[in-house]
Each structure stands twice: as structure tokens, then as C-alpha cells.
Amino acid sequence: MKIIRRKSRVVKIGSVCIGGKYPVAIQSMVKTKTSHIEKAVQEIQGLKKAGCEIVRVAVRDSSDAVGIKKIKQRVDLPLVADIHFDWRLGIKSIESGADKIRLNPGNINKEAQIKEVVHALKAHGVPLRIGVNSGSVRTFNDRRSSMADKLVTSCLNYVRIVEKLRFFDIVLSLKGSGCLDTVEAYRKIAKRCDYPLHLGVTATGLPLQGAVKSSIAIGSLLLDGLGDTIRISLTDESRQEVKVAQIILESLGMRTFRPEIISCPTCGRCEVNLVKIVKELENRLSTIDNRISGRPLKVAVMGCVVNGPGEAREADIGIAFGKREGLVFKNGKPIKKVAYAQAVRALLKEMEAKWRLRTLKK
Amino acid sequence: MKIIRRKSRVVKIGSVCIGGKYPVAIQSMVKTKTSHIEKAVQEIQGLKKAGCEIVRVAVRDSSDAVGIKKIKQRVDLPLVADIHFDWRLGIKSIESGADKIRLNPGNINKEAQIKEVVHALKAHGVPLRIGVNSGSVRTFNDRRSSMADKLVTSCLNYVRIVEKLRFFDIVLSLKGSGCLDTVEAYRKIAKRCDYPLHLGVTATGLPLQGAVKSSIAIGSLLLDGLGDTIRISLTDESRQEVKVAQIILESLGMRTFRPEIISCPTCGRCEVNLVKIVKELENRLSTIDNRISGRPLKVAVMGCVVNGPGEAREADIGIAFGKREGLVFKNGKPIKKVAYAQAVRALLKEMEAKWRLRTLKK
């Protein structure tokens, strides 16, 4: 199965292009106040290290808008200004060097105000995200439509206003707080235009529920070929949002970040403490620089002979545990047997020998 | 958006029906040895408490097969015997009272052996799962097919053998270790027969990666209307598998287990410690019996005025925090303002008043 991506327009956000054939970009949003420069810079640096490629900041007032300028002097990730209620903060953020502006049709919707912002966007060559959310969608006296249709209608009305101003550097998002609304809204809007899509589910909750909801909705849409940038919303640290985003893209074979560890759930057949071994291996492999490994290294750690040899054979390096020892596979062939306690060391040794992974954590 | 489920044949596993219009059933697999009766019973009781509806056990030898009989005297969940390599263990498990047998076409595939097992299944009125996995799929000299096609071919060949024996109480699974293989295989098999589908991704790895992979593949398939029972494989405790399964089904509006908490990711606009409040609320709501709440209670906890009032209005009970206090919503209407520190207590009080949730954890 191959994912055939929708043909979308290319939009450039600072140094990062999204849309077209560009890789699906990962973004997150800073949870500290934008005007608290020191803390915000620290969070953004952590996000970058985690693999975030575009970062958004809230702009509540002038001090936040001015903050963008100061932050940009110290970080090199594209910065998106999140604007609500007050269109003038959009202009100020553009003047401060924001690389993209997000407007919410639910709270800035007067044509004259939109015109002012678009004018500034054009003057500075900055793109716009039209970001509709279920929590703030305007219904325009439409009480009978489904949530998905409300999101689509609100978004398309806004697109038309902006297009009338001959501005087309647009990214769209239509986030519901539920999976069904979100999937329906994005599927519908995708047929109506070629603007790149920023995928996300809004207000998904605590980490596990949030990861599951986001994976279902964003995963299904990416499988459909929709989506040019993704943001996972979690009631948790922002770096965790990036991690989940990476796993989603890796699971669909769309991006490569870390070695993939295939490991079984274990059952009554398993004689070894597999959880411990896999955790140790994940920890040891977590510092591999994907530019060194080049492609996703696939490592299989399997608890018994049922699916063990098969999965180990399909991986670059694998181990299938049996009674008392494990059989190590490399490039699809069994190469040696090792005792349980030597398993992690043996796998790492083979990996280092083959891929020169000098950054393996000791 | 409504999920339109594929019309599948109904198969009865002990007291639980799957297929047709029956709810998608949650299953898991015991990680302790089946012959360690005391421990196995304990794990199954924990699984039942967590919401597991069908439970599978590994049968490696005669002592495991005999163990099924002893376990069945002490637990009332339908028990599925997982059989590999030795068809005679299938017969022994059926005689011990197993409620379903899982055979793997990768390691039990001689027609004469299958015939013996099917004969016993018929005699005892027990259904069969034909469970193909990427780690043990037989390719029958077929080296050029994709993994998904191998899974489908292997499964359909087996189905034909069993159908020739005039046995049709069949459930199918085609688990790849990757999302793309898995989704493709299930989509293809769904068009070729009407047997109920047991969905799962095999060997997904540690909890977070496993939850994400499973949510993408199983979520997408459920959205397509496919799937009659699901099993989440995690290199983690089996109860955690049930929790993830529940969240997947809840997120798609297919089942109801616990109150749903909608909460925002927070950003620079948020003045309150939302993570702490949501965690406390989740903990307090975790003991609500869904038979009391009847339908999924929807609770929104939002950090600011952008999407806060909107999501809180859409929920049964909600709170949108502003500067210094939160505005509580009930049935879509704002009812009162409360200080940050009183938020959880205020929400619980409103819920207790409305739904008589006497089981709220104090």
C-alpha cells in the first residue's frame, strides 16, 4: 500500500516549505507566555531538539507581539503568531517578523479587519493559516448543520474573502474535538481547494487519550493522502506532542526519525523479561542521529518462536527468544545464539559494526 | 459523519456475540503461563475488571490445555486457546472447554490436521479464528507478493479448506507489524467474504508507539466500517491494552466506558495549572460506573476564552478558565464563576447533582 498524497499548493513558512511533495512538517505550540522571552526561548530550543520544525506562539497583547522579535533573534525555527479577537496584534506580529499568522474565523471576521491583515501579509511576504476550531466556530445562524459542515462553511467563507483580496499563501485547519467531526471536515475541504492542510484534533485531553484520538484522526487522513503539516495537541509538555507526531509519521512510512523497534506483546509462551530488554534497547537507541543511520533501522525483539524468527528476519537486526537463549538475525539471516542477559549488548554490537552508530548511548 | 459497519456474519464466542450489529468487542491476551492457574486467573480477573470481554491464553503444551478447564471454573470471560505448531493441542483445548480456537496458517497447515481440529470444533460447537501474522505467514513459494497480499492469500486459502469441511463459524485476522500492511490486508479481505474481523497490529512495541500504531491502523479500519472485535498488542501489561482499546472505541463514538474529558493543550494564554486540574478530575471520574452514567458524560476543561466557552457549551459540564477564575457551564449554559482552586470540586458537585454519580471517588 502506498499513500498517494493530495496535490496541494506549496506555502513557505520561514525556511520550511509545506505542501506539494514536501515532507509533512511537524509543529507544536509553546505553552509558556510569549512575553516571557527567556522561558519561551528555552521551550522552543527544547522543541527543536525534539524534532519540531515549526513553532507557534500565543499573542495575547502587544508585549507578546514585540516578544516575537526578541525570540526570533535567538531561535531559528519558523515562528507562527496565534492571533485571536484583535486583528491589530496580527499586524504587530507581522512587523515583529512572524513567519506565519494564524487567524481564527470564529473571532476575527470583519472584512475590513481581514483586509488590513492581508495587506500587511502581502507587504511582508508572510503566509496565513485560516484556523477554524469546533470550540470557536461561527455558525452564521446555521443551527442545523453538523459540526463538520460548520467548520467547512466557516473556513470556505473566509477563504473567499481572502482570495477576493488576491492573496493565496494560505494554509487551512479545521479541528474538531472529536475524531469523526475532524476527519469529515478535512475530507470535505480537501475536495474544495488545493491549499495545504494543517491537521490536528483540538482539545484531545491527557497524553494517552490525546495520542489515541490524534493518531486515529490524523492517521486516517494521512492514509487518505491528506495533510501537509501536523500538530498533536496534548494536555502535556509540548515535546511530547512532537514525539507522538514523529511516531505517527514513522508508522505510516512518511518520515524517518529513530530506529523502529518491533516487539511482541508477550504471552504465556515468553520465557524472558521482554519489557525490560525492549525498554533498555529503546533507551540505548534513543540518541541515534537519524542522519547517521540514514534510513530507519528496523530492530525486532520477539519473545518466542511463533512470530519471532519471521519478524526478526524482516528486520535489519532482530532477536527471537526461545527457551534459555535468543537467536540473533542480521540482514534476514540467523547469525548466532546468545544468553538472555547478553541480548541487548549483542544487538548493539551488531548494529555498531554494521552502521557505525558511534552515537549509541553507553 | 456516521460509521457504516460492514455486514458480517455473527459468531458466538462463549457468551459474547461478535459480528452483525453486535458492539465491537474488546479482547486481550494473558501474559502469564496458562498452566500457572493461580496467576492466570488473577490476570484474567484484572482484565475483566478493566473491561476486557474476551481473553486469549497461550497453549504451549498439554498442561496449558488442561489448565483451560481449571481456569474456566474460576472466571466467566470467554476463553480463546492460542494454538501453534501442534494441532493436537487444539483438540485438547476444545475438550477442556475453550470457547474459541485460534489456528495460525503459518504453522498448522496440513489439510488432514485441519480436518481433525474442525471435526472437534463442530462436535463441541466452538468457533475458529484463522489468525495470520506477518511474522509467521507462509508464502507458498510466492516471493514477489506484498506483505498484505501474502496475508490475504494465506488467509483465504485456509478459509477455503475449512469451508470445504462445511464449517463457517470463522473469525479472521491478518496482522502486520506495520500500519500500511495491516490496513491494506484487512481492506482486501473484507471484500472477499463476510466473516467477522478481529483487528490488530502485531508486535507494535512499547506502550506509546504501540498505542499510536494500533490507533492509526485499527482506527482507520473502524472508520471504514470494518472490524468486529479488536485486540491492542502492547509490550506492556495486558490491562493497558484494554484501556487503549476502550479509548479507540470511545473516540469513534462506537462504545461508552467512561466520561470523556475534553481538555486543551494550553498555551501562552493559559493562566491556570490545567494539567493538574485535568489529572485530578480524571482520577476522580475514573471510578464512575458507566451503567450509572448511562451515556458518555462529556466534560470540557479549557484553559482560555478562545475555544473554552465553545467547548464547554458543547459538553454536559464544562469550565472555561479566564484570568483569576473559571466560568462553569452546564447543559450549554454558563451557571457560575469559581476560583481556580475550587474548580474540580465545583465540577464534581454539579455532576453529582445532575447524574447522581454516587460512585465518585472521594
Short mmCIF file of C-alpha atoms in Angstrom, two decimals, chain A residues 60-351:
data_model
loop_
_atom_site.label_atom_id
_atom_site.label_comp_id
_atom_site.label_asym_id
_atom_site.label_seq_id
_atom_site.Cartn_x
_atom_site.Cartn_y
_atom_site.Cartn_z
CA ARG A 60 -2.45 37.98 23.69
CA ASP A 61 -1.20 41.54 23.70
CA SER A 62 1.44 43.95 22.43
CA SER A 63 4.14 42.60 24.72
CA ASP A 64 3.70 39.16 23.14
CA ALA A 65 3.81 40.65 19.63
CA VAL A 66 7.01 42.52 20.48
CA GLY A 67 8.33 39.33 22.11
CA ILE A 68 8.34 37.61 18.72
CA LYS A 69 11.10 39.95 17.56
CA LYS A 70 13.26 39.15 20.57
CA ILE A 71 12.64 35.41 20.33
CA LYS A 72 13.49 35.36 16.63
CA GLN A 73 16.92 36.76 17.42
CA ARG A 74 17.68 33.67 19.47
CA VAL A 75 15.97 30.74 17.75
CA ASP A 76 15.91 29.66 14.12
CA LEU A 77 12.65 27.72 13.93
CA PRO A 78 9.88 29.37 11.87
CA LEU A 79 7.61 31.24 14.29
CA VAL A 80 3.84 31.37 13.85
CA ALA A 81 1.81 34.03 15.66
CA ASP A 82 -1.53 32.80 17.00
CA ILE A 83 -3.99 35.68 16.79
CA HIS A 84 -7.48 35.86 18.26
CA PHE A 85 -10.01 38.68 18.82
CA ASP A 86 -7.69 41.59 17.97
CA TRP A 87 -6.59 41.88 14.33
CA ARG A 88 -4.09 44.62 15.20
CA LEU A 89 -1.99 42.05 17.07
CA GLY A 90 -1.71 40.26 13.73
CA ILE A 91 -0.21 43.35 12.11
CA LYS A 92 2.15 43.88 15.04
CA SER A 93 3.31 40.27 14.89
CA ILE A 94 3.98 40.53 11.15
CA GLU A 95 6.01 43.66 11.80
CA SER A 96 7.90 41.77 14.53
CA GLY A 97 8.95 39.16 11.99
CA ALA A 98 6.44 36.33 12.46
CA ASP A 99 6.83 33.72 9.71
CA LYS A 100 3.13 32.93 9.55
CA ILE A 101 -0.03 34.34 11.08
CA ARG A 102 -2.93 32.22 12.26
CA LEU A 103 -6.33 33.88 12.25
CA ASN A 104 -9.44 32.29 13.72
CA PRO A 105 -12.61 32.96 11.68
CA GLY A 106 -14.55 32.48 14.92
CA ASN A 107 -13.30 35.72 16.44
CA ILE A 108 -11.82 37.93 13.69
CA ASN A 109 -14.25 38.10 10.85
CA LYS A 110 -14.98 41.67 9.78
CA GLU A 111 -13.94 42.10 6.15
CA ALA A 112 -12.31 45.46 6.79
CA GLN A 113 -10.11 43.95 9.51
CA ILE A 114 -9.16 40.93 7.44
CA LYS A 115 -8.21 43.33 4.64
CA GLU A 116 -5.81 45.19 6.90
CA VAL A 117 -4.09 41.99 7.99
CA VAL A 118 -3.86 40.60 4.46
CA HIS A 119 -2.39 43.90 3.31
CA ALA A 120 0.42 43.52 5.86
CA LEU A 121 0.91 39.83 4.97
CA LYS A 122 1.38 40.79 1.33
CA ALA A 123 3.78 43.62 2.17
CA HIS A 124 5.96 41.29 4.26
CA GLY A 125 5.56 38.12 2.19
CA VAL A 126 4.13 36.19 5.11
CA PRO A 127 1.57 33.34 4.76
CA LEU A 128 -1.72 32.93 6.62
CA ARG A 129 -3.33 29.99 8.34
CA ILE A 130 -7.08 30.10 8.48
CA GLY A 131 -7.63 28.02 11.59
CA VAL A 132 -11.17 27.01 12.47
CA ASN A 133 -11.87 25.13 15.72
CA SER A 134 -15.05 23.47 16.95
CA GLY A 135 -14.77 25.49 20.15
CA SER A 136 -14.97 28.85 18.40
CA VAL A 137 -16.65 28.19 15.05
CA ARG A 138 -19.11 30.82 13.96
CA THR A 139 -22.34 29.33 12.75
CA PHE A 140 -23.84 32.35 10.95
CA ASN A 141 -27.35 31.47 12.12
CA ASP A 142 -26.86 27.95 10.92
CA ARG A 143 -28.16 25.73 13.69
CA ARG A 144 -28.96 22.62 11.73
CA SER A 145 -25.58 21.86 10.15
CA SER A 146 -23.29 19.18 11.53
CA MET A 147 -20.12 20.32 13.30
CA ALA A 148 -18.05 19.22 10.30
CA ASP A 149 -20.17 21.27 7.91
CA LYS A 150 -19.94 24.29 10.21
CA LEU A 151 -16.15 24.02 10.18
CA VAL A 152 -16.06 23.68 6.39
CA THR A 153 -18.51 26.53 5.74
CA SER A 154 -16.76 28.88 8.14
CA CYS A 155 -13.39 28.08 6.58
CA LEU A 156 -14.52 28.39 2.96
CA ASN A 157 -16.30 31.70 3.60
CA TYR A 158 -13.06 33.07 5.00
CA VAL A 159 -11.03 31.66 2.11
CA ARG A 160 -13.31 33.51 -0.32
CA ILE A 161 -12.81 36.82 1.48
CA VAL A 162 -9.04 36.40 1.41
CA GLU A 163 -9.00 35.25 -2.23
CA LYS A 164 -11.00 38.34 -3.21
CA LEU A 165 -8.03 40.31 -1.89
CA ARG A 166 -5.88 38.29 -4.31
CA PHE A 167 -3.96 36.56 -1.52
CA PHE A 168 -3.29 32.84 -1.90
CA ASP A 169 -0.48 31.98 0.54
CA ILE A 170 -2.96 30.14 2.68
CA VAL A 171 -2.88 27.07 4.94
CA LEU A 172 -6.13 25.63 6.32
CA SER A 173 -7.06 23.80 9.51
CA LEU A 174 -10.46 22.54 10.66
CA LYS A 175 -10.06 20.99 14.09
CA GLY A 176 -12.92 19.31 15.89
CA SER A 177 -12.57 17.95 19.41
CA GLY A 178 -13.81 14.59 18.14
CA CYS A 179 -12.30 12.23 15.57
CA LEU A 180 -15.39 11.89 13.40
CA ASP A 181 -16.01 15.64 13.03
CA THR A 182 -12.35 16.26 12.30
CA VAL A 183 -11.97 13.53 9.67
CA GLU A 184 -15.21 14.54 7.94
CA ALA A 185 -14.29 18.23 7.87
CA TYR A 186 -10.83 17.68 6.37
CA ARG A 187 -12.09 15.16 3.81
CA LYS A 188 -14.71 17.66 2.67
CA ILE A 189 -12.44 20.72 2.48
CA ALA A 190 -9.78 18.71 0.60
CA LYS A 191 -12.15 18.37 -2.32
CA ARG A 192 -12.93 22.07 -2.44
CA CYS A 193 -9.47 23.64 -2.80
CA ASP A 194 -5.76 22.90 -3.15
CA TYR A 195 -4.45 24.81 -0.12
CA PRO A 196 -2.13 22.81 2.13
CA LEU A 197 -3.78 21.30 5.20
CA HIS A 198 -2.58 21.66 8.78
CA LEU A 199 -4.01 18.59 10.55
CA GLY A 200 -4.97 18.40 14.19
CA VAL A 201 -7.63 17.44 16.67
CA THR A 202 -8.34 20.16 19.22
CA ALA A 203 -8.57 19.69 22.99
CA THR A 204 -7.87 15.95 22.93
CA GLY A 205 -7.11 15.68 26.63
CA LEU A 206 -4.43 13.94 28.67
CA PRO A 207 -1.46 12.23 26.97
CA LEU A 208 -2.79 8.72 26.30
CA GLN A 209 -6.29 9.76 25.21
CA GLY A 210 -4.77 12.61 23.23
CA ALA A 211 -2.29 10.36 21.45
CA VAL A 212 -5.01 7.83 20.57
CA LYS A 213 -7.50 10.44 19.31
CA SER A 214 -4.83 12.25 17.30
CA SER A 215 -3.48 9.02 15.84
CA ILE A 216 -6.91 7.88 14.70
CA ALA A 217 -7.93 11.16 13.05
CA ILE A 218 -4.58 12.36 11.73
CA GLY A 219 -3.50 8.81 10.82
CA SER A 220 -6.69 8.17 8.82
CA LEU A 221 -6.35 11.48 6.97
CA LEU A 222 -2.67 10.90 6.17
CA LEU A 223 -3.62 7.43 4.88
CA ASP A 224 -6.13 9.21 2.61
CA GLY A 225 -3.21 11.28 1.33
CA LEU A 226 -4.36 14.44 3.13
CA GLY A 227 -2.21 16.67 5.31
CA ASP A 228 0.93 18.78 4.82
CA THR A 229 1.78 19.66 8.41
CA ILE A 230 0.55 18.16 11.68
CA ARG A 231 0.20 19.35 15.23
CA ILE A 232 -0.67 16.99 18.07
CA SER A 233 -2.50 18.77 20.89
CA LEU A 234 -1.90 17.20 24.28
CA THR A 235 -2.65 18.38 27.79
CA ASP A 236 1.02 17.67 28.46
CA GLU A 237 4.50 19.03 27.69
CA SER A 238 4.97 20.30 24.16
CA ARG A 239 7.93 18.00 23.50
CA GLN A 240 5.61 15.03 23.99
CA GLU A 241 3.43 16.41 21.17
CA VAL A 242 6.45 16.23 18.87
CA LYS A 243 7.22 12.66 19.89
CA VAL A 244 3.69 11.49 19.10
CA ALA A 245 3.78 13.35 15.76
CA GLN A 246 7.04 11.60 14.88
CA ILE A 247 5.66 8.16 15.73
CA ILE A 248 2.57 8.81 13.58
CA LEU A 249 4.65 9.81 10.55
CA GLU A 250 7.11 6.95 11.07
CA SER A 251 4.31 4.41 11.45
CA LEU A 252 2.98 5.44 8.05
CA GLY A 253 6.43 5.30 6.46
CA MET A 254 6.29 9.03 5.67
CA ARG A 255 9.28 10.25 7.69
CA THR A 256 12.27 8.75 9.48
CA PHE A 257 13.44 9.85 12.90
CA ARG A 258 14.58 6.94 15.02
CA PRO A 259 15.18 3.24 14.68
CA GLU A 260 11.89 1.35 14.69
CA ILE A 261 11.60 -1.32 17.37
CA ILE A 262 9.20 -4.13 16.56
CA SER A 263 8.43 -6.02 19.78
CA CYS A 264 5.73 -8.50 20.65
CA PRO A 265 3.18 -8.10 23.46
CA THR A 266 4.48 -11.32 25.07
CA CYS A 267 2.18 -14.11 26.25
CA GLY A 268 2.37 -17.40 28.14
CA ARG A 269 4.95 -18.57 25.61
CA CYS A 270 7.51 -15.94 26.55
CA GLU A 271 10.27 -17.02 28.96
CA VAL A 272 12.29 -13.81 29.01
CA ASN A 273 11.66 -10.37 30.58
CA LEU A 274 10.97 -8.79 27.21
CA VAL A 275 9.64 -5.46 28.51
CA LYS A 276 12.90 -4.82 30.33
CA ILE A 277 15.02 -5.71 27.31
CA VAL A 278 12.98 -3.57 24.90
CA LYS A 279 13.00 -0.59 27.28
CA GLU A 280 16.75 -0.81 27.67
CA LEU A 281 17.22 -1.09 23.93
CA GLU A 282 14.92 1.87 23.25
CA ASN A 283 16.85 3.94 25.73
CA ARG A 284 20.18 2.98 24.18
CA LEU A 285 18.94 3.70 20.66
CA SER A 286 17.24 6.98 21.57
CA THR A 287 20.32 9.05 20.87
CA ILE A 288 20.99 7.73 17.40
CA ASP A 289 21.18 10.61 14.99
CA ASN A 290 18.93 9.76 12.08
CA ARG A 291 21.38 11.47 9.73
CA ILE A 292 23.88 8.76 10.67
CA SER A 293 21.53 5.86 10.36
CA GLY A 294 20.28 7.43 7.13
CA ARG A 295 17.26 5.24 6.84
CA PRO A 296 15.01 3.81 9.52
CA LEU A 297 16.85 0.99 11.16
CA LYS A 298 14.34 -1.75 11.93
CA VAL A 299 15.03 -3.80 15.04
CA ALA A 300 12.83 -6.74 16.08
CA VAL A 301 12.75 -8.11 19.63
CA MET A 302 10.41 -11.07 19.85
CA GLY A 303 9.51 -13.30 22.77
CA CYS A 304 9.02 -16.72 21.19
CA VAL A 305 9.32 -18.90 18.11
CA VAL A 306 5.79 -18.26 16.76
CA ASN A 307 6.33 -14.91 15.07
CA GLY A 308 9.86 -14.33 16.34
CA PRO A 309 12.04 -15.69 13.54
CA GLY A 310 9.70 -14.19 10.91
CA GLU A 311 9.75 -10.65 12.29
CA ALA A 312 13.47 -10.89 13.12
CA ARG A 313 14.16 -11.97 9.55
CA GLU A 314 12.19 -9.00 8.15
CA ALA A 315 14.16 -6.53 10.31
CA ASP A 316 17.73 -5.27 9.85
CA ILE A 317 18.69 -6.73 13.20
CA GLY A 318 16.46 -9.00 15.20
CA ILE A 319 16.33 -11.45 18.03
CA ALA A 320 13.84 -14.26 18.57
CA PHE A 321 13.93 -15.62 22.10
CA GLY A 322 13.40 -19.29 22.79
CA LYS A 323 13.91 -21.31 25.93
CA ARG A 324 17.06 -20.12 27.68
CA GLU A 325 18.57 -18.15 24.76
CA GLY A 326 17.90 -15.88 21.82
CA LEU A 327 18.69 -16.32 18.13
CA VAL A 328 20.14 -13.15 16.61
CA PHE A 329 19.29 -12.32 12.98
CA LYS A 330 21.13 -9.87 10.74
CA ASN A 331 20.00 -8.96 7.23
CA GLY A 332 17.45 -11.73 7.30
CA LYS A 333 19.82 -14.49 8.38
CA PRO A 334 20.38 -16.16 11.78
CA ILE A 335 23.95 -15.44 12.88
CA LYS A 336 24.32 -16.57 16.47
CA LYS A 337 22.73 -17.61 19.73
CA VAL A 338 23.10 -15.51 22.90
CA ALA A 339 22.03 -15.88 26.52
CA TYR A 340 19.13 -13.71 27.73
CA ALA A 341 21.43 -11.43 29.73
CA GLN A 342 23.67 -10.76 26.72
CA ALA A 343 20.86 -9.90 24.31
CA VAL A 344 20.97 -6.08 24.39
CA ARG A 345 24.76 -5.98 24.24
CA ALA A 346 24.82 -8.42 21.32
CA LEU A 347 22.24 -6.44 19.33
CA LEU A 348 24.04 -3.13 19.92
CA LYS A 349 27.36 -4.68 18.92
CA GLU A 350 25.95 -5.91 15.63
CA MET A 351 24.38 -2.54 14.95
#
